[in-house]
Coordinates of C-alpha atoms in Angstrom, one line a residue:
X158 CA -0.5 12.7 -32.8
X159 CA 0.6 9.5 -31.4
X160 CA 0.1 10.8 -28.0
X161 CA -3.3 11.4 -28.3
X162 CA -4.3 7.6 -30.0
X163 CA -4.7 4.4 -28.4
X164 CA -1.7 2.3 -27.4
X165 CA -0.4 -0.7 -26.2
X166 CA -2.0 -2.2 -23.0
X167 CA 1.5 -3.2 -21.8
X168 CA 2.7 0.6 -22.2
X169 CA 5.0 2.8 -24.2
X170 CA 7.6 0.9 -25.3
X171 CA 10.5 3.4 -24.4
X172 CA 9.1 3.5 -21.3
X173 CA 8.9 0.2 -20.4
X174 CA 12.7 -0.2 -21.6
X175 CA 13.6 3.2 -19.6
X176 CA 12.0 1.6 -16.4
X177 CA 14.0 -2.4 -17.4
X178 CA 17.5 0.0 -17.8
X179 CA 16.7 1.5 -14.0
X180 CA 15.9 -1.0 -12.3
X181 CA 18.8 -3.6 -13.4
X182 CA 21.4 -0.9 -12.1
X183 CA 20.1 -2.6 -8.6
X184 CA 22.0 -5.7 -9.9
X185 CA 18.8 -8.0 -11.5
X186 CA 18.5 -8.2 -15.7
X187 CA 15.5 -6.9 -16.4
X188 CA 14.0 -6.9 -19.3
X189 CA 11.4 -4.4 -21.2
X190 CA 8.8 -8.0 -21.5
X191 CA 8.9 -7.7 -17.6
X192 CA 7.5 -4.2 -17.6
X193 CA 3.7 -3.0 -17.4
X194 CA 3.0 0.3 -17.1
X195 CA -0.2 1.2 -14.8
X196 CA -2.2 4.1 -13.9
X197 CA -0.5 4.6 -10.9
X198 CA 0.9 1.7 -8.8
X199 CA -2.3 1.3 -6.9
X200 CA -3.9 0.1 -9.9
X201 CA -1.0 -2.4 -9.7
X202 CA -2.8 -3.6 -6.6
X203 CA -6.3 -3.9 -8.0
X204 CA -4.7 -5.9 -10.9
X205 CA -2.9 -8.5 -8.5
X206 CA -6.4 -8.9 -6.4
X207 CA -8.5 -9.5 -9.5
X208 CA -6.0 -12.3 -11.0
X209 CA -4.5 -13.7 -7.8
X210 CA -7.4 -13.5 -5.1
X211 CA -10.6 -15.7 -4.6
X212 CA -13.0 -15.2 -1.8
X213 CA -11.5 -16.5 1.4
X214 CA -7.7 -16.6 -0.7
X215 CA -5.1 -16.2 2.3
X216 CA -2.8 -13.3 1.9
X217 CA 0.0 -12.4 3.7
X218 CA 0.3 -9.1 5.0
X219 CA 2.7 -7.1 7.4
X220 CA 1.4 -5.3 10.4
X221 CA 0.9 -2.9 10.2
X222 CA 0.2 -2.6 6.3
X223 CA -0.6 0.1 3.6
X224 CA -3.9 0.9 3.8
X225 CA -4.5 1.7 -0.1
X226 CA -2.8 -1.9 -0.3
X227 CA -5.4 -3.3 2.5
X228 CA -8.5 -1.7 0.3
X229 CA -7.6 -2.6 -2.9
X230 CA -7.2 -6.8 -1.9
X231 CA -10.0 -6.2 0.0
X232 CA -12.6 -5.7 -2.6
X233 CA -12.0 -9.5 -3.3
X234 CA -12.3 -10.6 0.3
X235 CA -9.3 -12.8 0.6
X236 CA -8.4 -14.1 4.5
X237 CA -5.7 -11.7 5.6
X238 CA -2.5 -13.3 7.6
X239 CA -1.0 -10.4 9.3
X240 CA 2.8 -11.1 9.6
X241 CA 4.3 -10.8 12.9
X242 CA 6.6 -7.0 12.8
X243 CA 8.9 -5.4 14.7
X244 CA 10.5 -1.8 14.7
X245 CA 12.7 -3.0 11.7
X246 CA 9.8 -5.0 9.5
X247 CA 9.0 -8.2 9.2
X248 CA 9.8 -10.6 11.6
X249 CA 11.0 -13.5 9.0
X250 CA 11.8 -15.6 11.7
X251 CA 8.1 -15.8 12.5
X252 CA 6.6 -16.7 9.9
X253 CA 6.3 -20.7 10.3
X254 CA 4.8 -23.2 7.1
X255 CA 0.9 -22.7 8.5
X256 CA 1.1 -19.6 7.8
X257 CA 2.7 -19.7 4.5
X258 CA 0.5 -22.8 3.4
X259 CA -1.7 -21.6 0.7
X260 CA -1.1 -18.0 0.5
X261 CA -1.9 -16.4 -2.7
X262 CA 1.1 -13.6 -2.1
X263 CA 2.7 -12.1 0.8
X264 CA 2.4 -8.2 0.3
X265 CA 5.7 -5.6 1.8
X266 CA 7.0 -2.3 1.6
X267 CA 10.6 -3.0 2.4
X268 CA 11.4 0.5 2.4
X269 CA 10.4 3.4 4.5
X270 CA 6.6 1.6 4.9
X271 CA 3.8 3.4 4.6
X272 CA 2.7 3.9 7.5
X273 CA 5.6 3.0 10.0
X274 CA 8.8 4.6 8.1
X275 CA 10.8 1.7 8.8
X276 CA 13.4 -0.4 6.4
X277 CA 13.8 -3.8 6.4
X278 CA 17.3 -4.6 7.1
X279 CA 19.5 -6.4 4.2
X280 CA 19.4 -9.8 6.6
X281 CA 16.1 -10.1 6.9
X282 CA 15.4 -9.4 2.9
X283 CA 17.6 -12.3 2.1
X284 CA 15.8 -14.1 4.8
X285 CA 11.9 -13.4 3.6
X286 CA 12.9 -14.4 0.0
X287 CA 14.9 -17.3 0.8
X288 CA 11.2 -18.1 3.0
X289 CA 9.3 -17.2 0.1
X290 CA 11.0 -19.1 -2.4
X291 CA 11.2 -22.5 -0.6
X292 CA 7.3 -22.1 0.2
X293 CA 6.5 -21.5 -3.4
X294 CA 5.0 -17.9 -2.1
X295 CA 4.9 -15.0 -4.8
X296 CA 6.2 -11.9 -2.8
X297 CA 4.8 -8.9 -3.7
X298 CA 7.0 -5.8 -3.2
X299 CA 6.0 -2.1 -3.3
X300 CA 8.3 0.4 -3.8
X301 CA 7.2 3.6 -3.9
X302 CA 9.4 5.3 -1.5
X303 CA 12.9 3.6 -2.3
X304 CA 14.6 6.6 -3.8
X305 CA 14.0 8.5 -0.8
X306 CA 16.7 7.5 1.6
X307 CA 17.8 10.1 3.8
X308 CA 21.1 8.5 5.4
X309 CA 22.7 5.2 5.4
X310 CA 23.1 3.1 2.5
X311 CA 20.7 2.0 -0.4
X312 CA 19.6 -1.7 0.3
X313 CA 18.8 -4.3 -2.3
X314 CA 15.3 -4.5 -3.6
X315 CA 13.8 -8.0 -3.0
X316 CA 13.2 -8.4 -7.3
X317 CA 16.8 -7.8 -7.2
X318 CA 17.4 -11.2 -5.1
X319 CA 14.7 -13.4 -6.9
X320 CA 13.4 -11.8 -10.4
X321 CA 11.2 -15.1 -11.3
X322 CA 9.5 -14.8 -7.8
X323 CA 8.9 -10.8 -6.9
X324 CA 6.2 -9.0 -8.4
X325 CA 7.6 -5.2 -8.3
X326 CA 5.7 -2.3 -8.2
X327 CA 6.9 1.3 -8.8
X328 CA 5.8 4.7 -8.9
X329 CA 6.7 8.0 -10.6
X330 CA 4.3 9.9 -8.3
X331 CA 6.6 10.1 -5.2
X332 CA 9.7 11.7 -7.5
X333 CA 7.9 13.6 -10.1
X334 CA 4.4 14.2 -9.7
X335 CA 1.8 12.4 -8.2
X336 CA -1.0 13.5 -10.5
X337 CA 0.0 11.9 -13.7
X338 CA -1.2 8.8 -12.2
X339 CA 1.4 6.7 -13.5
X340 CA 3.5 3.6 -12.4
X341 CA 4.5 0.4 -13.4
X342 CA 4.8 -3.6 -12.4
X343 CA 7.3 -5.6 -13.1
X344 CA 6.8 -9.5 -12.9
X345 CA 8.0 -12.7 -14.2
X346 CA 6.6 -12.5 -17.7
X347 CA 3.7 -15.8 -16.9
X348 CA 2.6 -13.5 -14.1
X349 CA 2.7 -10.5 -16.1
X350 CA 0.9 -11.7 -19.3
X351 CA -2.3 -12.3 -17.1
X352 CA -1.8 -8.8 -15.3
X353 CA -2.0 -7.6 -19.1
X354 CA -5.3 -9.7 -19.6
X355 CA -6.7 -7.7 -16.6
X356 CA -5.7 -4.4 -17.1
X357 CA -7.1 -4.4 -20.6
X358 CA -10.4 -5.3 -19.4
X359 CA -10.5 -2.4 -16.9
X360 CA -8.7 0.7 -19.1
X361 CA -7.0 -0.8 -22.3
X362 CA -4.0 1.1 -21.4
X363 CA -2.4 3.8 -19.2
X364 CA -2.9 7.4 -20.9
X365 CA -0.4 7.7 -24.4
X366 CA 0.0 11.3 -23.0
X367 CA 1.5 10.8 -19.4
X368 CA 3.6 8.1 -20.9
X369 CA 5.3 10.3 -23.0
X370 CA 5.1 13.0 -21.1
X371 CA 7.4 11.3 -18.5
X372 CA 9.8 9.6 -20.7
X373 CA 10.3 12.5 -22.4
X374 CA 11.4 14.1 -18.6
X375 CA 13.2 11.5 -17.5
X376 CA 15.2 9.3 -21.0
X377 CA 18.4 12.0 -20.4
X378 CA 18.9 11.6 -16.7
X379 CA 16.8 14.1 -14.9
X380 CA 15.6 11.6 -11.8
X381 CA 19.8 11.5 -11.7
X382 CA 19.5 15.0 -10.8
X383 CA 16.7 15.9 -9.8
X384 CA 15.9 12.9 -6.8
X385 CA 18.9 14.6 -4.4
X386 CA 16.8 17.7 -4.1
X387 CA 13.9 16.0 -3.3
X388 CA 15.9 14.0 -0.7
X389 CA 17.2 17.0 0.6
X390 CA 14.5 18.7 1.2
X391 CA 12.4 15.7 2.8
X392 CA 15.2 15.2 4.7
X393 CA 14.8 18.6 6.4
X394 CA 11.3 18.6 6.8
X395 CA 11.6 14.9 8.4
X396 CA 14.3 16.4 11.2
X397 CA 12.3 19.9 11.4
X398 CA 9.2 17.0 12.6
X399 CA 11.3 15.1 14.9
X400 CA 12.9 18.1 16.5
X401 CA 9.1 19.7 17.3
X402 CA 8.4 16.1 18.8
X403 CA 10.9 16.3 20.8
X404 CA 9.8 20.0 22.0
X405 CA 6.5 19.2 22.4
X406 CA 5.1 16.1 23.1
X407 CA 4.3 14.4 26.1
X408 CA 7.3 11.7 27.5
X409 CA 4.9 9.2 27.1
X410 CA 4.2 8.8 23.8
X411 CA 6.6 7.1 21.6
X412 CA 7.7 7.7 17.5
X413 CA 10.4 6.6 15.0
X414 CA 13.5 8.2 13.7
X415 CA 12.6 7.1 10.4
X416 CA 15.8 6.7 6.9
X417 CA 13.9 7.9 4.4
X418 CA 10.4 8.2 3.1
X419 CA 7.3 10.3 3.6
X420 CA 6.1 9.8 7.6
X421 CA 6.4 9.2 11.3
X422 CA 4.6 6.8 13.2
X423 CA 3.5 7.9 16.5
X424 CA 2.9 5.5 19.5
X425 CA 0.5 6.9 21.8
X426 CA -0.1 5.5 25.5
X427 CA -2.2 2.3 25.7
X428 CA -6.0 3.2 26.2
X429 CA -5.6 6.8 24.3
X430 CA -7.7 6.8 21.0
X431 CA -6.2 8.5 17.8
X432 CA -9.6 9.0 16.3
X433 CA -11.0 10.8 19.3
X434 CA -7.5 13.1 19.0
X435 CA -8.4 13.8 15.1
X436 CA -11.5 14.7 16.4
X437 CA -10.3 17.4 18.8
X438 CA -7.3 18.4 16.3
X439 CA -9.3 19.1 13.3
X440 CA -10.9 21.5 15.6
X441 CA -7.5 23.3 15.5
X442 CA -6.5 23.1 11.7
X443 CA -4.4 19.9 12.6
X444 CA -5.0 16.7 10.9
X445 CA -3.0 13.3 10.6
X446 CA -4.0 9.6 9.9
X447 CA -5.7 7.5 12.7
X448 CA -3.4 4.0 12.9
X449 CA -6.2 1.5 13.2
X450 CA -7.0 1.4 9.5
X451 CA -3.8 0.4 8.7
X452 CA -3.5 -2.6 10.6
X453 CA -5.2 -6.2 8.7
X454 CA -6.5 -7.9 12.1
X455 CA -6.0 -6.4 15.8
X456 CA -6.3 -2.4 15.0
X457 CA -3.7 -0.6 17.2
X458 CA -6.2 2.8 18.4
X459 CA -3.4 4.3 20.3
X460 CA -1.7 4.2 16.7
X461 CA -1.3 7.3 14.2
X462 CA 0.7 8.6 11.0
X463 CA 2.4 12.0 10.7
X464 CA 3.3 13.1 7.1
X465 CA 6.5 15.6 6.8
X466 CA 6.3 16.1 3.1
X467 CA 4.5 18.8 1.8
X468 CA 4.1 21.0 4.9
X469 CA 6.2 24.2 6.0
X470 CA 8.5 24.3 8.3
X471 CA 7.1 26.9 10.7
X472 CA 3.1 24.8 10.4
X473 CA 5.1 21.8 11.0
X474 CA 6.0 22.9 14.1
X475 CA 2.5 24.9 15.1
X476 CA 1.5 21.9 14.4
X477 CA 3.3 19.1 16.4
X478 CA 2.8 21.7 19.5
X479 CA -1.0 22.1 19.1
X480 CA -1.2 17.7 19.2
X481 CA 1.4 18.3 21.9
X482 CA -1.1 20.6 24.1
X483 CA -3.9 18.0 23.4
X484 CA -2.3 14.7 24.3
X485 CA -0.7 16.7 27.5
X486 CA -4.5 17.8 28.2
X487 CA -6.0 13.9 28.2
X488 CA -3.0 12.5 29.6
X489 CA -3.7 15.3 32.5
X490 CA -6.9 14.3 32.6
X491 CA -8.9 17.0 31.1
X492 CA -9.9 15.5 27.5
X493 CA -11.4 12.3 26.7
X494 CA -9.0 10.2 24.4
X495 CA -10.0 6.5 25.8
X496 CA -10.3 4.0 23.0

């Protein structure tokens, strides 16, 4: 019966302790007064725009970004600073005190970003929080693809190096399932009591159901178990997508070998559009994620995404070669892919 009455805005408390037990195995003590539990971790994001953004706010950004991240802040239209990036992240070296003057929060996926698949190297994370801490700047860290590393090894999480100045946000979807719409944040507890404020007003709490549900799966050690499948698997899809690049596209178009995650981010030659390609692909049955969306300021058109996850084998190479013939077509000169 408890499942099916109101609860707590802050979440289940077994929940909230089972998520404070996990996350200080990564070496931080966290406790269960840290831990909110959200529909999902995007609504993570729309709870850190309605408490820490104003019109005009500046907010830090990498480039380029999570576009769920990027439309959730912007419904509070802060000023976006897009942190200089590289092929490993951000460029921590970069950022200089005018940029960090002010901002509300600077906003990262440290690893396997969404879109770009890369990891930011254990230098640089002591690096950005060291930054971060001496500006006064909240970092915000999403983390919804951590416990899919494919090879090498795990890498700190940035709450683990600085508890009282990350805000954390986790999700079950990317392990378990991604339609129980339910994650959590964790936060210094003066930060997290106004989170707490806000999510009340929009849902009073996360579903008693899904709580349960999930802490019921996961109190006895199934992630323990279950993850490594998961990993394995991704991981096969991921090499089964970089071997059919290889076959089949074009020598001048550029990608990642990306760790871990969910994608592969495709460079295509400057000039070439990716939204005319989608146009052309969709045609065929093929579809992937223009870059430009992702990107703050300065879209990148010659940009796009490439999910490996849920796709067969066999369609995931039908359809790397049918992008293949297309880009080989307006690189030829027979299709019209100009930005």
């Amino acid at each position: 019966q408890a499942a099916l009455q109101y609860g707590p805005t802050e979440g289940f408390a077994p929940l909230r302790e089972w998520v404070a037990a996990r996350l200080s195995r990564d070496g931080a003590t966290i406790r269960p007064g840290q831990v909110l539990i959200t529909t999902g971790s995007q609504q993570g994001l729309d709870l850190l725009g309605k408490v820490f953004i104003d019109e005009g706010s500046k907010v830090l950004v990498e480039t380029p970004s999570y576009l769920g991240a990027l439309q959730a802040f912007s419904l509070f239209q802060p000023t976006f600073s897009a942190m200089r990036s590289d092929a490993q992240g951000i460029v921590v070296e970069a950022l200089d005190d005018a940029q960090l003057d002010g901002a509300r929060f600077m906003y990262c996926l440290p690893n396997f970003q969404n879109p770009t698949g890369r990891r930011l190297p254990l230098e640089r994370r002591r690096a950005l929080v060291e930054k971060a801490a001496r500006a006064g700047v909240l970092l915000v860290e999403d983390d919804p693809y951590g416990e899919l590393c494919y090879s090498g090894e795990a890498l700190p999480s940035l709450l683990s190096m600085n508890p009282e100045g990350v805000v954390y946000l986790g999700s079950f979807s990317k392990v378990l399932a991604p339609g129980l719409r339910l994650g959590y944040v964790v936060a210094p507890e003066a930060v997290l009591g106004k989170l707490i404020q806000a999510k009340q007003a929009a849902d009073l709490h996360t579903p008693s159901f899904s709580q349960r549900i999930v802490h019921e799966t996961v109190q006895d050690g199934f992630l323990d178990d279950h993850i490594p499948g998961i990993r394995a698997l991704y991981a096969r899809q991921c090499e089964l997508m970089l071997q059919a690049l290889e076959r089949h596209f074009p020598a001048q178009v550029g990608w990642n070998r990306p760790e871990g995650g969910m994608f592969v981010w495709v460079t295509l030659p400057p000039g070439m559009d990716s939204g005319a390609l989608l146009a052309r692909a969709i045609e065929r049955n093929v579809a992937f994620v223009p870059g430009a969306p992702f990107f703050a300021t300065d879209p990148q058109s010659n940009t796009l995404r490439l999910s490996f996850v849920t796709v067969p084998g066999e369609r995931i190479d039908r359809g790397i070669q049918v992008l293949g013939e297309l880009l080989a077509q307006a690189l030829a000169g027979h299709a019209g892919l100009a930005a």
